[in-house]
mmCIF file of C-alpha atoms in Angstrom:
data_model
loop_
_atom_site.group_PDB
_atom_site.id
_atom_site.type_symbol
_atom_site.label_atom_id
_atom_site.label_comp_id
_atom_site.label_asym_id
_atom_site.label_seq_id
_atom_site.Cartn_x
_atom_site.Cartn_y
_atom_site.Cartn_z
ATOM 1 C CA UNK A 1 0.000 0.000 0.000
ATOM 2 C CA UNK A 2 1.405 3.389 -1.159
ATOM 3 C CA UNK A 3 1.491 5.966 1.200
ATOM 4 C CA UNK A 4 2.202 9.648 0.600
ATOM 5 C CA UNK A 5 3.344 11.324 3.864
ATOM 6 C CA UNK A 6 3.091 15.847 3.552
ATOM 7 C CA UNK A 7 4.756 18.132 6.095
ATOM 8 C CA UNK A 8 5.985 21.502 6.346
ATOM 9 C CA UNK A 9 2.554 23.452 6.432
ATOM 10 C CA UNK A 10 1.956 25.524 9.336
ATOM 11 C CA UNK A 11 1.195 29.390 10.079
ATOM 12 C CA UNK A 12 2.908 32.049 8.767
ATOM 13 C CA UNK A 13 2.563 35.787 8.036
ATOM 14 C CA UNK A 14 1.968 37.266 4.629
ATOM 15 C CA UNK A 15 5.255 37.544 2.994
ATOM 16 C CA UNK A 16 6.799 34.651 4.515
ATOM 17 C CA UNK A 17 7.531 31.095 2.803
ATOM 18 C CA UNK A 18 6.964 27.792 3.595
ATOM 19 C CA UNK A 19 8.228 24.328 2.249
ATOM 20 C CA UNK A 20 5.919 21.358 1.932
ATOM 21 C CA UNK A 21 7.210 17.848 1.443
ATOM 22 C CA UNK A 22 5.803 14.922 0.290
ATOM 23 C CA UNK A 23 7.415 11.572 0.827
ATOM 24 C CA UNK A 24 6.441 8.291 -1.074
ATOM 25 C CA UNK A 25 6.637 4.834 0.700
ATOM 26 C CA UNK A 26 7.219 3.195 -2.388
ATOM 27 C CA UNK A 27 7.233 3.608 -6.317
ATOM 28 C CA UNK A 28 5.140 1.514 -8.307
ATOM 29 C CA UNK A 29 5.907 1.030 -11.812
ATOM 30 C CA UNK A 30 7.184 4.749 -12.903
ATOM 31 C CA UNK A 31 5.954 7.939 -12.064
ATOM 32 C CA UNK A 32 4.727 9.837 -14.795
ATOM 33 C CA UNK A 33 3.242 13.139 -12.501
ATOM 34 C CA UNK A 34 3.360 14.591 -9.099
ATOM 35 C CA UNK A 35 1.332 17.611 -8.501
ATOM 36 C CA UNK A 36 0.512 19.409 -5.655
ATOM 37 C CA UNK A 37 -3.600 20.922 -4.610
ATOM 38 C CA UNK A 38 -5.516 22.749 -2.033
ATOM 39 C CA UNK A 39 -9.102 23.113 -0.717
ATOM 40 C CA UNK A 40 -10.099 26.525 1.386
ATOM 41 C CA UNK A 41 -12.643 25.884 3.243
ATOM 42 C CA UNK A 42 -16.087 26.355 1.240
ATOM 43 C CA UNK A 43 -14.162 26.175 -2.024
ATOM 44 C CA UNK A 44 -13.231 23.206 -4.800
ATOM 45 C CA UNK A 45 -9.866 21.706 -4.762
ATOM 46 C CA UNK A 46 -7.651 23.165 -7.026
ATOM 47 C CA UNK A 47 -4.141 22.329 -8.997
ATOM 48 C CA UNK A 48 -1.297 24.930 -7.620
ATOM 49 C CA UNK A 49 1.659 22.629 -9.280
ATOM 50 C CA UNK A 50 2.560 19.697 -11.244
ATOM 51 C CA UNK A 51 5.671 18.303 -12.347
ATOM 52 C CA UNK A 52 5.822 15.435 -15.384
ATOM 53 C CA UNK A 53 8.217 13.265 -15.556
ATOM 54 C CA UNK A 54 9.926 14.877 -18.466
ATOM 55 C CA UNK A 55 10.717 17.552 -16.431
ATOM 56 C CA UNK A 56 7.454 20.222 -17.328
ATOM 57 C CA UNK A 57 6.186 22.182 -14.966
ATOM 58 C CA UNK A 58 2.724 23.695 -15.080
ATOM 59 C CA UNK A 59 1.396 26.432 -12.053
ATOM 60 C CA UNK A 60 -1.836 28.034 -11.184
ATOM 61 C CA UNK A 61 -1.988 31.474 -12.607
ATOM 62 C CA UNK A 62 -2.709 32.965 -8.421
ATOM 63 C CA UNK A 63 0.542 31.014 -7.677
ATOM 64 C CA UNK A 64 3.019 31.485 -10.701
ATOM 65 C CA UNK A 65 6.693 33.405 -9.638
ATOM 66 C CA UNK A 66 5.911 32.861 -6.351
ATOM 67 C CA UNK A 67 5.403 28.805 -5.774
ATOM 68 C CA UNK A 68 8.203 26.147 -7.213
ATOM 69 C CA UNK A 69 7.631 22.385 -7.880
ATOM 70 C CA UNK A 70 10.574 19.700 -7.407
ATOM 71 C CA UNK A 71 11.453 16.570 -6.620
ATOM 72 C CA UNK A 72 14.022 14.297 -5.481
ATOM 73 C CA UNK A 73 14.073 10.751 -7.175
ATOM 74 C CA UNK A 74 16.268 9.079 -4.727
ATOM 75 C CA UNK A 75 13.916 10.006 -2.116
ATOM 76 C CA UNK A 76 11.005 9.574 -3.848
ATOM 77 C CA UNK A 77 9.785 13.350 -2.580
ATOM 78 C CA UNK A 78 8.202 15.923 -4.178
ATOM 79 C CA UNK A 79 8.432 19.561 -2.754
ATOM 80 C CA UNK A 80 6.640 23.070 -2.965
ATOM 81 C CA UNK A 81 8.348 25.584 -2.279
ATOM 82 C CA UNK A 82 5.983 28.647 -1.617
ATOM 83 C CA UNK A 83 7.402 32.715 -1.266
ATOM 84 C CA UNK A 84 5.939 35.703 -0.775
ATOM 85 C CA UNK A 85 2.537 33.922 0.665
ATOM 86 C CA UNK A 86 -0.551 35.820 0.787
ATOM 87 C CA UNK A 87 -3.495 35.097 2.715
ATOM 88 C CA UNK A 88 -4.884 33.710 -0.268
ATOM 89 C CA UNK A 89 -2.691 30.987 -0.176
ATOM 90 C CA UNK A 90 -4.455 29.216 2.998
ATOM 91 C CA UNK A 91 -5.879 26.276 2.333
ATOM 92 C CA UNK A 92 -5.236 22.649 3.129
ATOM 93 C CA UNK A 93 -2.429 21.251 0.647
ATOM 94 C CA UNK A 94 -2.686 17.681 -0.696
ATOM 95 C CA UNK A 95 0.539 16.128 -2.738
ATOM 96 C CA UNK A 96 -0.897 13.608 -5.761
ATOM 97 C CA UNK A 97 1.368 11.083 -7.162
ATOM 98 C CA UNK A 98 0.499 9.480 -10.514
ATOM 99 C CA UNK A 99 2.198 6.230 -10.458
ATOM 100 C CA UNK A 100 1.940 2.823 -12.173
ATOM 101 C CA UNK A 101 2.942 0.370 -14.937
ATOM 102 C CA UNK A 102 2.077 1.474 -18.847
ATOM 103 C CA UNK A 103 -1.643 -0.326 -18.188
ATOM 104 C CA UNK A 104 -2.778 0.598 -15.278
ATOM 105 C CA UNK A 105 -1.285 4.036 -13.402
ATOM 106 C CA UNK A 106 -3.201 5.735 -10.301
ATOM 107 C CA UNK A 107 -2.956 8.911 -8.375
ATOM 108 C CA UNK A 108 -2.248 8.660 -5.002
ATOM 109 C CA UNK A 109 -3.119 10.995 -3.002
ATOM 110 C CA UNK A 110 -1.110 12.955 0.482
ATOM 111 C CA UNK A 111 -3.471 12.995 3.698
ATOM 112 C CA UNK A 112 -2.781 17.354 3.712
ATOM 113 C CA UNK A 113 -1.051 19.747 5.319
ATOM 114 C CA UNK A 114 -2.628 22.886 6.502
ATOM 115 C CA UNK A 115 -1.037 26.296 5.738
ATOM 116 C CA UNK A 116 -2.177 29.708 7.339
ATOM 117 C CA UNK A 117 -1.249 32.764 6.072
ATOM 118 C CA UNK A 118 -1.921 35.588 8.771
ATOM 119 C CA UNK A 119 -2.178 39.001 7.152
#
Protein backbone atom coordinates (compact mmCIF):
# COMPACT_ATOMS: atom_id res chain seq x y z
CA UNK A 1 0.00 0.00 0.00
CA UNK A 2 1.40 3.39 -1.16
CA UNK A 3 1.49 5.97 1.20
CA UNK A 4 2.20 9.65 0.60
CA UNK A 5 3.34 11.32 3.86
CA UNK A 6 3.09 15.85 3.55
CA UNK A 7 4.76 18.13 6.09
CA UNK A 8 5.98 21.50 6.35
CA UNK A 9 2.55 23.45 6.43
CA UNK A 10 1.96 25.52 9.34
CA UNK A 11 1.20 29.39 10.08
CA UNK A 12 2.91 32.05 8.77
CA UNK A 13 2.56 35.79 8.04
CA UNK A 14 1.97 37.27 4.63
CA UNK A 15 5.26 37.54 2.99
CA UNK A 16 6.80 34.65 4.52
CA UNK A 17 7.53 31.09 2.80
CA UNK A 18 6.96 27.79 3.60
CA UNK A 19 8.23 24.33 2.25
CA UNK A 20 5.92 21.36 1.93
CA UNK A 21 7.21 17.85 1.44
CA UNK A 22 5.80 14.92 0.29
CA UNK A 23 7.42 11.57 0.83
CA UNK A 24 6.44 8.29 -1.07
CA UNK A 25 6.64 4.83 0.70
CA UNK A 26 7.22 3.20 -2.39
CA UNK A 27 7.23 3.61 -6.32
CA UNK A 28 5.14 1.51 -8.31
CA UNK A 29 5.91 1.03 -11.81
CA UNK A 30 7.18 4.75 -12.90
CA UNK A 31 5.95 7.94 -12.06
CA UNK A 32 4.73 9.84 -14.80
CA UNK A 33 3.24 13.14 -12.50
CA UNK A 34 3.36 14.59 -9.10
CA UNK A 35 1.33 17.61 -8.50
CA UNK A 36 0.51 19.41 -5.65
CA UNK A 37 -3.60 20.92 -4.61
CA UNK A 38 -5.52 22.75 -2.03
CA UNK A 39 -9.10 23.11 -0.72
CA UNK A 40 -10.10 26.53 1.39
CA UNK A 41 -12.64 25.88 3.24
CA UNK A 42 -16.09 26.35 1.24
CA UNK A 43 -14.16 26.17 -2.02
CA UNK A 44 -13.23 23.21 -4.80
CA UNK A 45 -9.87 21.71 -4.76
CA UNK A 46 -7.65 23.16 -7.03
CA UNK A 47 -4.14 22.33 -9.00
CA UNK A 48 -1.30 24.93 -7.62
CA UNK A 49 1.66 22.63 -9.28
CA UNK A 50 2.56 19.70 -11.24
CA UNK A 51 5.67 18.30 -12.35
CA UNK A 52 5.82 15.43 -15.38
CA UNK A 53 8.22 13.27 -15.56
CA UNK A 54 9.93 14.88 -18.47
CA UNK A 55 10.72 17.55 -16.43
CA UNK A 56 7.45 20.22 -17.33
CA UNK A 57 6.19 22.18 -14.97
CA UNK A 58 2.72 23.70 -15.08
CA UNK A 59 1.40 26.43 -12.05
CA UNK A 60 -1.84 28.03 -11.18
CA UNK A 61 -1.99 31.47 -12.61
CA UNK A 62 -2.71 32.96 -8.42
CA UNK A 63 0.54 31.01 -7.68
CA UNK A 64 3.02 31.48 -10.70
CA UNK A 65 6.69 33.41 -9.64
CA UNK A 66 5.91 32.86 -6.35
CA UNK A 67 5.40 28.81 -5.77
CA UNK A 68 8.20 26.15 -7.21
CA UNK A 69 7.63 22.38 -7.88
CA UNK A 70 10.57 19.70 -7.41
CA UNK A 71 11.45 16.57 -6.62
CA UNK A 72 14.02 14.30 -5.48
CA UNK A 73 14.07 10.75 -7.17
CA UNK A 74 16.27 9.08 -4.73
CA UNK A 75 13.92 10.01 -2.12
CA UNK A 76 11.01 9.57 -3.85
CA UNK A 77 9.79 13.35 -2.58
CA UNK A 78 8.20 15.92 -4.18
CA UNK A 79 8.43 19.56 -2.75
CA UNK A 80 6.64 23.07 -2.97
CA UNK A 81 8.35 25.58 -2.28
CA UNK A 82 5.98 28.65 -1.62
CA UNK A 83 7.40 32.71 -1.27
CA UNK A 84 5.94 35.70 -0.78
CA UNK A 85 2.54 33.92 0.67
CA UNK A 86 -0.55 35.82 0.79
CA UNK A 87 -3.49 35.10 2.71
CA UNK A 88 -4.88 33.71 -0.27
CA UNK A 89 -2.69 30.99 -0.18
CA UNK A 90 -4.46 29.22 3.00
CA UNK A 91 -5.88 26.28 2.33
CA UNK A 92 -5.24 22.65 3.13
CA UNK A 93 -2.43 21.25 0.65
CA UNK A 94 -2.69 17.68 -0.70
CA UNK A 95 0.54 16.13 -2.74
CA UNK A 96 -0.90 13.61 -5.76
CA UNK A 97 1.37 11.08 -7.16
CA UNK A 98 0.50 9.48 -10.51
CA UNK A 99 2.20 6.23 -10.46
CA UNK A 100 1.94 2.82 -12.17
CA UNK A 101 2.94 0.37 -14.94
CA UNK A 102 2.08 1.47 -18.85
CA UNK A 103 -1.64 -0.33 -18.19
CA UNK A 104 -2.78 0.60 -15.28
CA UNK A 105 -1.28 4.04 -13.40
CA UNK A 106 -3.20 5.73 -10.30
CA UNK A 107 -2.96 8.91 -8.37
CA UNK A 108 -2.25 8.66 -5.00
CA UNK A 109 -3.12 10.99 -3.00
CA UNK A 110 -1.11 12.96 0.48
CA UNK A 111 -3.47 13.00 3.70
CA UNK A 112 -2.78 17.35 3.71
CA UNK A 113 -1.05 19.75 5.32
CA UNK A 114 -2.63 22.89 6.50
CA UNK A 115 -1.04 26.30 5.74
CA UNK A 116 -2.18 29.71 7.34
CA UNK A 117 -1.25 32.76 6.07
CA UNK A 118 -1.92 35.59 8.77
CA UNK A 119 -2.18 39.00 7.15
Amino acid sequence: QVQLVESGGGLVQAGGSLRLSCAASEVIGSVNKMGWYRQAPGQQRELVAVLTDSGTTKYSNSVKGRFTISRDNAKNTVYLQMNSLESGDSAVYYCAINMGSQWSARDYWGQGTQVTVSS
